[in-house]
Each structure stands twice: as C-alpha cells, then as structure tokens.
Amino acid sequence: MLLSSLNPATVAAGADVADAVRIDHAVLSRSDLVGAATSVAERVAGAHRVAVLATPTATTVLAVTGCLIAGVPVVPVPADVGAAERAHILADSGAQAWLGEKPSDTGGLAHIPVRLHARSWHRYAEPQPDATALIIYTSGTTGPPKGVVVSRRAIAADIDALAQAWQWTPDDTLVHGLPLYHVHGLVLGLLGSLRIGNRFVHTGKPKPDLYAAAGGSLYFAVPTVWSRIADDTEAATALRSARLLVSGSAPLPVPVFERLAELTGHRPIERYGSTESLITISTRADGERRPGWVGLPLTGIETRLLDESGSDVTHDGETIGQLHLKGATLFDGYLNRPDATAEVLDADGWYHTGDVAVIDADGMHRIVGRESVDLIKTGGFRVGAGEIEAALLGHAGVAEAAVVGVPDDDLGQRIVAYVVGDADPQALIEFVAQELSVHKRPREVRVVDSLPRNAMGKVLKKELAKWA
C-alpha cells in the first residue's frame, strides 16, 4: 500500500497517532486522516484527473491523500502560478475539477470542496503499482511547463530507498516549510511521512524560528533556508536535538554546510534528484557527508557518466561527464509529449538528466550543474560553474555567488561571476585563480544586490546569462 501508515486495518489495530499531521494550525490524528481522506475519496472516485491548489493546509493534505486512496491522479498547482501558466496546466492535464481550496479563477472547472470534519470508513482496493499518482508540472525553463507523470511504484520505491539511506522510521518527526507542489515538499515530506508512519509538521513558512520551535528529529530545507538558519545562532542551536538535517533542490554552499555543522552538531545530508527521477543519489545517515558532494546512488539506482562521444568517463573525481540514471524511481514520461520524452528517456531505460557531474573512485557524486548553463567551455577547457561558485563562497566577502559562461570570440566562452557581498572584483578573480587553476578564474566579477531565484531557491542561470 502506497500510504502504508493509513491502512485502516493498521489504525483499527491501535496504531493511531493523535498528532500525525500538524499544518496551518490544524492537528490531524491518523484516524482523522483515514476517515476524512476516505470521505474525499468517495467524492472523487472514478474521476480521470483532478487539480489541487497546493497551499500548505489540511485541506491540501486531505485532497491529495483522498485522491491517492481512490486511485485518482493529482495535478498539484502552485498557489502563486500566473494565469497563463495555470490555464496551460489545466488544459494540458485534462483535469476535470478543482479539489479542496477554490482558486480565484477556476478556469471554468467545477469545484469540489474538502470537508475537514466528514468521515468515511469505506475500504478501497489498492490501485495497481504502475497507476499514475501525480502529474507534476516542471518550471518550464524551455517553454510551457511539461507534465511529469509519476507512478505509485516510483514514489514507493523512492521513499523506501530513502528510508534505508537516512534510517528514517516511524519514530521520527519530520519538519519542513516547503511548497506542497514539488517533489521535495510533497513527495518526500508529506507522502514520505504517510508511507513511513512518522509525525509530519509543516511550519507554513520555512523560517528559522519556526523550524527551531517545531521539535523535530528530521528536517528538510533548501539551501536558502539553511543559510538563514546558519545565520541565526539561536535557531541553529535549537536543532542540536534533531537527528538529521537534509538539504536539497539546489547545491548547499560549503560555508553554510560548515556553519551548520558547527552550530547544530550535524553534518547535513545532501542529495540529488529531479521531478523526472525523484531522489536518486544521497549521502547516508551512516556514511560520509562530504561538503559539496551528494553521495552514492540509492538502492536500485544505477548511474553512469558519458562524454560527448558517448564513452564512459573516468571516475577520478575530476573529469566531468553527462549524468544518466536508471531505476524504479523514474517517471513514466511527459504527458502528451512523446517527443520530449524520447529526448530524455532512451530505449534502454536510461534517463538523460541534462546535468553534468563527477564521480570519484569511491562512487561519491558531485553535481557540476546543468549541461546547458553550468558546463563552461573556455579556452579549450571544460569547467564546472559549481566549482567556481564554491571557491567564491569561501571568500569572507561573498554571501552568494553564481557563475555563467557567455560567448567570447577568443575563448569560446568567458567565465562571468555574479556575487552578493562586499568584495573587490579583481581580488575575487585572483582569489579563485589561487584556490583552483588560472584557467578557472572568472574573467569578470559583477557585484549585485541579489540573484534571480525560483520558488525553490535555485538560481535562474538563463536570466543571469541575459544580464551578461
């Protein structure tokens, strides 16, 4: 069963938990979840697909859970999505109705409310493992967002592999304040908790004081949030009682890693994944946690690095290659886009991530970044933007850094760095040349007030390239 802890027989046998979910001032016991979500299931059973306005509320929790009980695919829609993008998601997904919170513009679809206090104890047969659970729309950096079709099998396989790697058990209390329309917050945070059976606390906003007050054992956050916590000594010190801190969705700067380790006593877990693959690589609770490295493939996941000719790349920790993945956590394709699916899923089942990485002799992976924007070919060298960013963040005057390659008649591409902080650009260029190699130094450093980021804290490199 995908939502193992919500098995009615298990709850009836005495496995109830009074505070299984805490979110938006609501507290739901496990029996509350089963009864209320099953009531939702009765209202949507037989539907083709439904859209859920994925606000961090009990309504969203019950809407998603009810659909999964009934075997109805969920299309999570960000609450702050623009009108054109929302219209595209509704039309492309074929959603038949809005379930849960009602948006200001329904797009002509019917609305089905969620009744928080309704209860049903009807038993639904478990859907087939290959049935679609979610259709999650990507950020659309290369055109309109694409619907990523994620199966129940993939979600179950991913959560079980992470439970093994992170020693995640029902005794944990998982805390995060992340959006419920992405893999990080929705699949790992909410569905992971419902499968494992641990307590789940959503803080509403991912603020340091709220994380500190939550009393969790397992915390999820993006690097921007961890950076704020590292800057708040009181909040960071409060996390010393936790068991594991997990960072993802973007690279965690090494200085933030080290500051968290100092203040909390925990070296953070770093992991790698995507909407298409879910989480596939991670450092382990019982293994090495090396700053800047995302660890080893999860159980059941294969990885490979290829050069531009399709040959295997040496696992020496230095040579950059295109990262491909294979395993049970992969998506089933892009909805209505067989052409786009064929571009990234080959006939042998390998997913071409579009990311570039290095692997060392022990199998540890370090993500360099997106091949399209983070692999810089300059003066005959292949340079990873992430390595330069890590070096810049090691300078006391740099708070944030992002590096891009821009066209150059002489070099092919010129390395340009954007930094937030208080440092002399020429001094930063010389600093990187000393820390790394001369050919990896930025040819330009531009000091800016802020870096453009998306909702998950990822720097929008294509926007920076336009600035250049």
Short mmCIF file of C-alpha atoms in Angstrom, two decimals:
data_model
loop_
_atom_site.label_atom_id
_atom_site.label_comp_id
_atom_site.label_asym_id
_atom_site.label_seq_id
_atom_site.Cartn_x
_atom_site.Cartn_y
_atom_site.Cartn_z
CA MET A 1 0.00 0.00 0.00
CA LEU A 2 1.47 3.38 -1.01
CA LEU A 3 0.20 5.14 2.12
CA SER A 4 1.21 2.32 4.45
CA SER A 5 0.56 4.10 7.75
CA LEU A 6 -3.01 4.92 6.68
CA ASN A 7 -4.07 1.31 6.22
CA PRO A 8 -7.45 1.27 8.00
CA ALA A 9 -6.71 -2.16 9.46
CA THR A 10 -3.48 -0.85 10.96
CA VAL A 11 -5.23 2.14 12.51
CA ALA A 12 -8.05 -0.05 13.80
CA ALA A 13 -5.47 -2.33 15.42
CA GLY A 14 -4.35 0.53 17.64
CA ALA A 15 -1.66 2.28 15.63
CA ASP A 16 -3.39 5.67 15.86
CA VAL A 17 -1.31 8.79 16.50
CA ALA A 18 -3.02 11.87 17.93
CA ASP A 19 -0.81 14.36 16.06
CA ALA A 20 0.12 12.54 12.86
CA VAL A 21 -0.05 15.80 10.87
CA ARG A 22 0.30 19.39 12.10
CA ILE A 23 -0.25 22.05 9.47
CA ASP A 24 -1.78 25.56 9.34
CA HIS A 25 -2.95 25.41 12.99
CA ALA A 26 -4.73 22.10 12.32
CA VAL A 27 -3.83 18.84 14.03
CA LEU A 28 -4.94 15.56 12.46
CA SER A 29 -4.71 12.17 14.12
CA ARG A 30 -4.05 9.16 11.95
CA SER A 31 -7.68 8.08 12.24
CA ASP A 32 -8.72 11.64 11.29
CA LEU A 33 -6.60 11.30 8.17
CA VAL A 34 -8.07 7.93 7.24
CA GLY A 35 -11.67 8.98 7.84
CA ALA A 36 -11.52 12.44 6.28
CA ALA A 37 -9.38 11.40 3.31
CA THR A 38 -11.64 8.44 2.62
CA SER A 39 -14.58 10.83 2.62
CA VAL A 40 -12.71 12.83 -0.04
CA ALA A 41 -12.08 9.61 -1.97
CA GLU A 42 -15.82 8.92 -2.10
CA ARG A 43 -16.39 12.34 -3.70
CA VAL A 44 -13.77 11.93 -6.44
CA ALA A 45 -13.70 8.17 -7.08
CA GLY A 46 -13.85 7.45 -10.79
CA ALA A 47 -12.53 10.86 -11.83
CA HIS A 48 -9.91 10.97 -14.60
CA ARG A 49 -7.69 13.64 -13.00
CA VAL A 50 -8.26 16.48 -10.53
CA ALA A 51 -6.33 19.68 -9.83
CA VAL A 52 -5.40 20.66 -6.28
CA LEU A 53 -4.41 24.21 -5.36
CA ALA A 54 -1.41 23.13 -3.30
CA THR A 55 -1.48 25.54 -0.37
CA PRO A 56 0.11 24.39 2.91
CA THR A 57 -3.19 23.49 4.59
CA ALA A 58 -5.02 20.50 5.99
CA THR A 59 -7.36 20.82 3.01
CA THR A 60 -4.48 20.10 0.63
CA VAL A 61 -3.27 17.17 2.74
CA LEU A 62 -6.71 15.57 2.66
CA ALA A 63 -7.29 16.34 -1.01
CA VAL A 64 -4.05 14.65 -2.10
CA THR A 65 -4.46 11.74 0.31
CA GLY A 66 -8.07 11.17 -0.70
CA CYS A 67 -7.15 11.02 -4.37
CA LEU A 68 -4.39 8.51 -3.70
CA ILE A 69 -6.78 6.34 -1.71
CA ALA A 70 -9.28 6.43 -4.60
CA GLY A 71 -6.60 5.96 -7.27
CA VAL A 72 -7.28 9.35 -8.89
CA PRO A 73 -4.20 11.15 -10.30
CA VAL A 74 -3.49 14.53 -8.68
CA VAL A 75 -2.29 17.62 -10.54
CA PRO A 76 -0.77 19.90 -7.85
CA VAL A 77 -0.98 23.57 -8.87
CA PRO A 78 1.14 26.28 -7.21
CA ALA A 79 -0.98 28.89 -5.44
CA ASP A 80 1.05 31.74 -6.94
CA VAL A 81 1.12 30.46 -10.52
CA GLY A 82 0.36 33.03 -13.23
CA ALA A 83 -2.90 32.99 -15.16
CA ALA A 84 -1.37 31.80 -18.45
CA GLU A 85 0.60 29.01 -16.81
CA ARG A 86 -2.41 27.89 -14.77
CA ALA A 87 -4.54 27.76 -17.92
CA HIS A 88 -1.86 25.69 -19.65
CA ILE A 89 -1.65 23.22 -16.73
CA LEU A 90 -5.43 22.75 -16.62
CA ALA A 91 -5.77 22.31 -20.38
CA ASP A 92 -2.74 20.07 -20.79
CA SER A 93 -3.53 17.83 -17.83
CA GLY A 94 -7.20 17.39 -18.67
CA ALA A 95 -8.13 17.97 -15.02
CA GLN A 96 -11.88 17.64 -14.58
CA ALA A 97 -12.31 19.67 -11.40
CA TRP A 98 -10.63 21.61 -8.62
CA LEU A 99 -10.50 19.69 -5.35
CA GLY A 100 -10.00 21.37 -2.00
CA GLU A 101 -9.28 25.08 -1.82
CA LYS A 102 -11.06 27.06 -4.50
CA PRO A 103 -8.86 29.30 -6.68
CA SER A 104 -9.96 32.83 -7.53
CA ASP A 105 -10.20 31.77 -11.18
CA THR A 106 -11.42 28.22 -11.68
CA GLY A 107 -10.86 28.29 -15.42
CA GLY A 108 -14.39 27.04 -15.93
CA LEU A 109 -13.84 23.83 -13.95
CA ALA A 110 -16.17 22.56 -11.26
CA HIS A 111 -15.03 22.89 -7.65
CA ILE A 112 -15.25 20.06 -5.10
CA PRO A 113 -14.74 21.25 -1.51
CA VAL A 114 -12.99 19.17 1.13
CA ARG A 115 -14.99 18.74 4.34
CA LEU A 116 -12.45 18.62 7.16
CA HIS A 117 -14.83 17.01 9.64
CA ALA A 118 -16.51 14.49 7.31
CA ARG A 119 -15.62 10.84 7.88
CA SER A 120 -15.97 7.64 5.86
CA TRP A 121 -14.68 4.15 6.57
CA HIS A 122 -15.27 2.71 3.14
CA ARG A 123 -12.47 0.38 2.02
CA TYR A 124 -10.89 0.98 -1.38
CA ALA A 125 -8.83 -1.62 -3.19
CA GLU A 126 -5.20 -0.62 -3.60
CA PRO A 127 -4.62 0.64 -7.17
CA GLN A 128 -2.05 -1.08 -9.36
CA PRO A 129 1.57 -0.06 -8.63
CA ASP A 130 2.04 1.32 -12.15
CA ALA A 131 -1.03 3.56 -11.86
CA THR A 132 -0.34 7.29 -12.06
CA ALA A 133 -0.25 9.04 -8.70
CA LEU A 134 0.83 12.58 -9.62
CA ILE A 135 1.30 14.78 -12.65
CA ILE A 136 3.76 17.44 -11.56
CA TYR A 137 4.47 20.33 -13.90
CA THR A 138 8.07 21.41 -14.34
CA SER A 139 9.20 25.01 -14.11
CA GLY A 140 9.07 25.47 -17.87
CA THR A 141 12.55 26.91 -18.45
CA THR A 142 12.43 25.71 -22.07
CA GLY A 143 8.86 26.61 -22.98
CA PRO A 144 5.50 25.87 -21.34
CA PRO A 145 5.70 23.57 -18.29
CA LYS A 146 5.68 19.85 -19.06
CA GLY A 147 3.58 17.42 -17.03
CA VAL A 148 5.78 14.77 -15.42
CA VAL A 149 3.82 11.54 -14.95
CA VAL A 150 4.83 9.88 -11.67
CA SER A 151 3.60 6.41 -10.75
CA ARG A 152 2.72 4.97 -7.37
CA ARG A 153 5.50 2.44 -7.86
CA ALA A 154 8.11 5.17 -8.34
CA ILE A 155 7.04 7.04 -5.21
CA ALA A 156 7.02 3.90 -3.07
CA ALA A 157 10.42 2.80 -4.36
CA ASP A 158 11.94 6.21 -3.71
CA ILE A 159 10.61 6.61 -0.18
CA ASP A 160 11.69 3.10 0.77
CA ALA A 161 15.21 3.69 -0.58
CA LEU A 162 15.47 6.99 1.30
CA ALA A 163 14.21 5.35 4.48
CA GLN A 164 17.09 2.93 4.21
CA ALA A 165 19.69 5.60 3.44
CA TRP A 166 18.51 8.05 6.10
CA GLN A 167 17.45 5.47 8.73
CA TRP A 168 14.03 7.09 8.54
CA THR A 169 11.50 5.38 10.84
CA PRO A 170 8.01 5.89 12.35
CA ASP A 171 9.75 7.28 15.44
CA ASP A 172 10.82 10.40 13.51
CA THR A 173 9.06 13.75 13.48
CA LEU A 174 9.66 15.32 10.07
CA VAL A 175 9.59 19.12 9.85
CA HIS A 176 9.60 21.39 6.81
CA GLY A 177 8.00 24.56 5.47
CA LEU A 178 8.38 23.85 1.75
CA PRO A 179 5.75 24.09 -1.01
CA LEU A 180 3.43 21.11 -1.45
CA TYR A 181 3.60 21.12 -5.24
CA HIS A 182 7.17 19.86 -5.71
CA VAL A 183 8.93 16.56 -5.08
CA HIS A 184 10.78 17.92 -2.06
CA GLY A 185 7.80 19.08 -0.02
CA LEU A 186 5.00 16.93 -1.41
CA VAL A 187 6.52 13.55 -2.27
CA LEU A 188 9.33 13.37 0.27
CA GLY A 189 7.75 15.44 3.03
CA LEU A 190 4.06 14.58 3.03
CA LEU A 191 3.82 11.27 1.17
CA GLY A 192 7.05 10.06 2.73
CA SER A 193 5.59 10.64 6.18
CA LEU A 194 2.33 8.90 5.26
CA ARG A 195 4.23 5.88 3.97
CA ILE A 196 6.78 5.66 6.78
CA GLY A 197 4.27 6.49 9.52
CA ASN A 198 6.21 9.29 11.23
CA ARG A 199 4.73 12.51 12.57
CA PHE A 200 4.68 15.33 9.99
CA VAL A 201 4.91 19.04 10.87
CA HIS A 202 4.56 21.77 8.25
CA THR A 203 5.69 25.16 9.52
CA GLY A 204 3.76 27.19 6.93
CA LYS A 205 6.81 29.25 6.03
CA PRO A 206 10.37 27.92 6.21
CA LYS A 207 11.50 30.44 8.83
CA PRO A 208 14.36 29.74 11.27
CA ASP A 209 12.31 30.47 14.40
CA LEU A 210 9.51 28.14 13.24
CA TYR A 211 11.96 25.35 12.49
CA ALA A 212 13.58 25.85 15.89
CA ALA A 213 10.25 25.64 17.72
CA ALA A 214 8.96 22.55 15.87
CA GLY A 215 10.81 19.94 17.91
CA GLY A 216 11.58 17.64 15.00
CA SER A 217 14.09 14.85 14.55
CA LEU A 218 14.29 15.13 10.75
CA TYR A 219 14.34 18.48 8.93
CA PHE A 220 14.03 19.25 5.20
CA ALA A 221 15.02 22.60 3.69
CA VAL A 222 16.52 24.19 0.59
CA PRO A 223 19.94 25.90 0.81
CA THR A 224 18.42 29.39 1.08
CA VAL A 225 16.60 28.32 4.24
CA TRP A 226 19.64 26.54 5.67
CA SER A 227 21.67 29.70 5.04
CA ARG A 228 19.17 31.74 7.07
CA ILE A 229 19.25 29.19 9.87
CA ALA A 230 23.07 29.21 9.84
CA ASP A 231 22.90 33.00 10.28
CA ASP A 232 20.56 32.63 13.28
CA THR A 233 22.65 31.17 16.10
CA GLU A 234 19.70 30.68 18.43
CA ALA A 235 17.62 28.85 15.84
CA ALA A 236 20.53 26.71 14.67
CA THR A 237 21.47 25.73 18.21
CA ALA A 238 17.88 24.61 18.81
CA LEU A 239 18.33 21.97 16.10
CA ARG A 240 21.04 20.16 18.08
CA SER A 241 18.34 17.80 19.38
CA ALA A 242 17.46 16.72 15.83
CA ARG A 243 18.71 13.50 14.26
CA LEU A 244 19.20 14.54 10.63
CA LEU A 245 19.22 17.74 8.57
CA VAL A 246 18.55 17.25 4.85
CA SER A 247 19.31 19.79 2.13
CA GLY A 248 18.22 19.59 -1.48
CA SER A 249 16.74 21.23 -4.61
CA ALA A 250 19.95 23.24 -5.13
CA PRO A 251 23.61 22.93 -4.11
CA LEU A 252 24.37 23.68 -0.45
CA PRO A 253 27.26 26.17 -0.22
CA VAL A 254 30.23 24.70 1.63
CA PRO A 255 30.41 27.61 4.14
CA VAL A 256 26.74 27.01 5.05
CA PHE A 257 27.42 23.27 5.46
CA GLU A 258 30.33 24.01 7.79
CA ARG A 259 28.45 26.63 9.80
CA LEU A 260 25.51 24.26 10.31
CA ALA A 261 27.86 21.51 11.44
CA GLU A 262 29.43 23.91 13.93
CA LEU A 263 26.18 25.27 15.38
CA THR A 264 23.89 22.22 15.23
CA GLY A 265 26.39 19.42 15.66
CA HIS A 266 25.06 17.80 12.47
CA ARG A 267 26.80 17.49 9.11
CA PRO A 268 23.84 17.93 6.70
CA ILE A 269 22.66 15.21 4.35
CA GLU A 270 22.89 16.34 0.72
CA ARG A 271 21.00 14.58 -2.04
CA TYR A 272 20.27 14.84 -5.75
CA GLY A 273 17.10 14.36 -7.73
CA SER A 274 14.59 15.88 -10.10
CA THR A 275 10.88 15.81 -10.83
CA GLU A 276 11.53 13.19 -13.51
CA SER A 277 13.65 10.86 -11.39
CA LEU A 278 12.62 11.71 -7.81
CA ILE A 279 15.61 11.40 -5.44
CA THR A 280 18.28 9.06 -6.77
CA ILE A 281 21.59 9.93 -5.06
CA SER A 282 22.25 10.83 -1.43
CA THR A 283 24.76 10.84 1.36
CA ARG A 284 23.79 8.42 4.10
CA ALA A 285 22.97 8.67 7.78
CA ASP A 286 25.70 6.08 8.48
CA GLY A 287 28.16 7.24 5.81
CA GLU A 288 30.48 10.04 4.78
CA ARG A 289 28.93 13.50 4.39
CA ARG A 290 31.35 15.49 2.31
CA PRO A 291 30.55 19.19 1.68
CA GLY A 292 29.61 19.79 -1.95
CA TRP A 293 29.07 16.09 -2.75
CA VAL A 294 25.63 14.46 -3.00
CA GLY A 295 26.72 10.92 -2.18
CA LEU A 296 26.01 7.48 -3.57
CA PRO A 297 23.18 6.05 -5.70
CA LEU A 298 20.23 4.83 -3.66
CA THR A 299 19.44 1.12 -3.58
CA GLY A 300 18.09 0.10 -7.00
CA ILE A 301 19.56 3.12 -8.84
CA GLU A 302 22.29 2.90 -11.47
CA THR A 303 24.27 5.91 -12.68
CA ARG A 304 26.74 6.50 -15.49
CA LEU A 305 28.83 9.39 -16.79
CA LEU A 306 29.38 9.79 -20.51
CA ASP A 307 31.45 12.21 -22.56
CA GLU A 308 30.19 13.97 -25.68
CA SER A 309 31.04 10.94 -27.83
CA GLY A 310 29.03 8.58 -25.61
CA SER A 311 32.05 6.94 -23.98
CA ASP A 312 32.32 6.29 -20.25
CA VAL A 313 34.08 8.97 -18.21
CA THR A 314 36.80 8.08 -15.73
CA HIS A 315 35.68 8.08 -12.10
CA ASP A 316 38.55 10.19 -10.81
CA GLY A 317 36.60 12.93 -9.02
CA GLU A 318 37.70 15.48 -11.60
CA THR A 319 36.56 14.51 -15.09
CA ILE A 320 33.15 15.93 -15.96
CA GLY A 321 30.53 13.86 -17.78
CA GLN A 322 26.84 13.79 -18.64
CA LEU A 323 24.86 12.10 -15.86
CA HIS A 324 22.42 9.33 -16.78
CA LEU A 325 20.20 7.38 -14.35
CA LYS A 326 18.29 4.12 -14.36
CA GLY A 327 15.95 2.60 -11.79
CA ALA A 328 12.44 2.16 -10.40
CA THR A 329 12.01 5.79 -9.35
CA LEU A 330 11.93 7.22 -12.87
CA PHE A 331 8.89 8.94 -14.33
CA ASP A 332 6.69 7.37 -16.99
CA GLY A 333 7.14 10.24 -19.45
CA TYR A 334 5.89 13.73 -20.15
CA LEU A 335 2.12 13.96 -20.50
CA ASN A 336 1.10 14.46 -24.15
CA ARG A 337 4.76 14.91 -25.14
CA PRO A 338 6.20 11.67 -26.60
CA ASP A 339 8.76 13.76 -28.49
CA ALA A 340 10.09 15.37 -25.31
CA THR A 341 10.03 12.01 -23.51
CA ALA A 342 12.10 10.37 -26.24
CA GLU A 343 14.70 13.12 -25.92
CA VAL A 344 15.49 12.18 -22.31
CA LEU A 345 14.46 8.51 -21.91
CA ASP A 346 16.37 6.18 -24.21
CA ALA A 347 15.39 2.70 -25.41
CA ASP A 348 17.46 1.03 -22.68
CA GLY A 349 15.68 2.90 -19.90
CA TRP A 350 18.39 5.45 -19.13
CA TYR A 351 17.20 8.91 -18.15
CA HIS A 352 19.45 11.64 -19.57
CA THR A 353 19.30 14.16 -16.75
CA GLY A 354 20.81 17.14 -18.56
CA ASP A 355 23.11 17.57 -15.58
CA VAL A 356 26.88 17.17 -15.57
CA ALA A 357 28.78 15.60 -12.70
CA VAL A 358 31.95 13.94 -11.49
CA ILE A 359 32.29 10.62 -9.63
CA ASP A 360 35.28 9.68 -7.51
CA ALA A 361 36.89 6.29 -7.06
CA ASP A 362 34.59 5.52 -4.09
CA GLY A 363 31.45 6.24 -6.11
CA MET A 364 30.72 9.62 -4.49
CA HIS A 365 28.93 12.01 -6.86
CA ARG A 366 29.36 15.77 -7.17
CA ILE A 367 26.90 17.65 -9.40
CA VAL A 368 28.55 20.34 -11.51
CA GLY A 369 25.21 21.69 -12.73
CA ARG A 370 23.10 21.84 -15.85
CA GLU A 371 24.95 20.98 -19.03
CA SER A 372 23.23 23.86 -20.81
CA VAL A 373 24.34 26.59 -18.39
CA ASP A 374 26.88 25.17 -15.89
CA LEU A 375 29.34 23.40 -18.19
CA ILE A 376 31.57 26.16 -19.49
CA LYS A 377 33.93 25.51 -22.39
CA THR A 378 36.62 28.15 -22.17
CA GLY A 379 39.98 28.27 -23.89
CA GLY A 380 39.87 24.55 -24.65
CA PHE A 381 38.99 23.56 -21.05
CA ARG A 382 35.73 22.11 -19.68
CA VAL A 383 34.99 23.93 -16.43
CA GLY A 384 32.12 23.40 -14.00
CA ALA A 385 30.40 26.56 -12.75
CA GLY A 386 29.70 24.91 -9.40
CA GLU A 387 33.38 24.52 -8.58
CA ILE A 388 34.00 28.23 -9.15
CA GLU A 389 30.92 29.17 -7.12
CA ALA A 390 32.14 27.03 -4.21
CA ALA A 391 35.53 28.77 -4.36
CA LEU A 392 33.94 32.23 -4.37
CA LEU A 393 31.76 31.34 -1.38
CA GLY A 394 34.93 30.51 0.51
CA HIS A 395 35.85 34.22 0.43
CA ALA A 396 34.77 36.12 3.52
CA GLY A 397 33.30 38.95 1.45
CA VAL A 398 30.93 36.78 -0.61
CA ALA A 399 27.44 35.86 0.63
CA GLU A 400 26.05 34.42 -2.62
CA ALA A 401 27.62 33.53 -5.96
CA ALA A 402 26.54 32.35 -9.39
CA VAL A 403 28.75 31.71 -12.41
CA VAL A 404 27.80 31.56 -16.09
CA GLY A 405 29.60 31.24 -19.39
CA VAL A 406 28.94 33.90 -22.01
CA PRO A 407 30.01 33.87 -25.67
CA ASP A 408 33.55 35.10 -26.32
CA ASP A 409 35.26 35.41 -29.71
CA ASP A 410 38.64 34.39 -28.30
CA LEU A 411 37.85 31.86 -25.55
CA GLY A 412 34.63 30.36 -26.87
CA GLN A 413 33.01 31.16 -23.55
CA ARG A 414 34.06 33.70 -20.95
CA ILE A 415 33.55 32.94 -17.25
CA VAL A 416 31.45 35.65 -15.58
CA ALA A 417 30.64 35.60 -11.86
CA TYR A 418 27.81 37.42 -10.11
CA VAL A 419 28.25 37.85 -6.37
CA VAL A 420 26.27 39.30 -3.49
CA GLY A 421 28.53 40.73 -0.85
CA ASP A 422 31.27 43.21 -0.16
CA ALA A 423 34.46 42.35 -2.02
CA ASP A 424 36.67 43.84 -4.71
CA PRO A 425 36.02 42.11 -8.07
CA GLN A 426 39.70 41.92 -9.02
CA ALA A 427 40.57 40.46 -5.64
CA LEU A 428 37.93 37.75 -6.18
CA ILE A 429 39.38 36.90 -9.60
CA GLU A 430 42.82 36.48 -8.06
CA PHE A 431 41.37 34.52 -5.13
CA VAL A 432 39.79 31.92 -7.45
CA ALA A 433 42.99 31.67 -9.52
CA GLN A 434 44.87 30.77 -6.35
CA GLU A 435 42.22 28.40 -4.98
CA LEU A 436 41.63 26.49 -8.24
CA SER A 437 43.52 26.96 -11.51
CA VAL A 438 44.24 30.07 -13.53
CA HIS A 439 42.01 28.93 -16.40
CA LYS A 440 39.08 28.54 -13.97
CA ARG A 441 39.19 32.14 -12.75
CA PRO A 442 36.31 34.45 -13.71
CA ARG A 443 37.24 36.95 -16.39
CA GLU A 444 34.62 39.27 -14.91
CA VAL A 445 33.06 39.59 -11.45
CA ARG A 446 29.92 41.66 -11.06
CA VAL A 447 28.65 42.63 -7.60
CA VAL A 448 24.82 42.66 -7.43
CA ASP A 449 22.20 43.21 -4.75
CA SER A 450 20.56 39.81 -5.27
CA LEU A 451 20.50 36.80 -7.56
CA PRO A 452 17.37 35.80 -9.50
CA ARG A 453 15.91 32.63 -7.97
CA ASN A 454 12.80 30.48 -8.39
CA ALA A 455 10.45 29.37 -5.61
CA MET A 456 12.76 26.51 -4.61
CA GLY A 457 15.77 28.76 -4.26
CA LYS A 458 17.51 27.74 -7.49
CA VAL A 459 19.41 30.48 -9.25
CA LEU A 460 17.96 31.27 -12.68
CA LYS A 461 21.15 30.94 -14.72
CA LYS A 462 19.47 31.70 -18.03
CA GLU A 463 18.31 35.01 -16.58
CA LEU A 464 21.89 35.76 -15.50
CA ALA A 465 23.16 34.91 -18.96
CA LYS A 466 20.80 37.56 -20.32
CA TRP A 467 22.25 40.06 -17.85
CA ALA A 468 25.69 39.29 -19.24
#
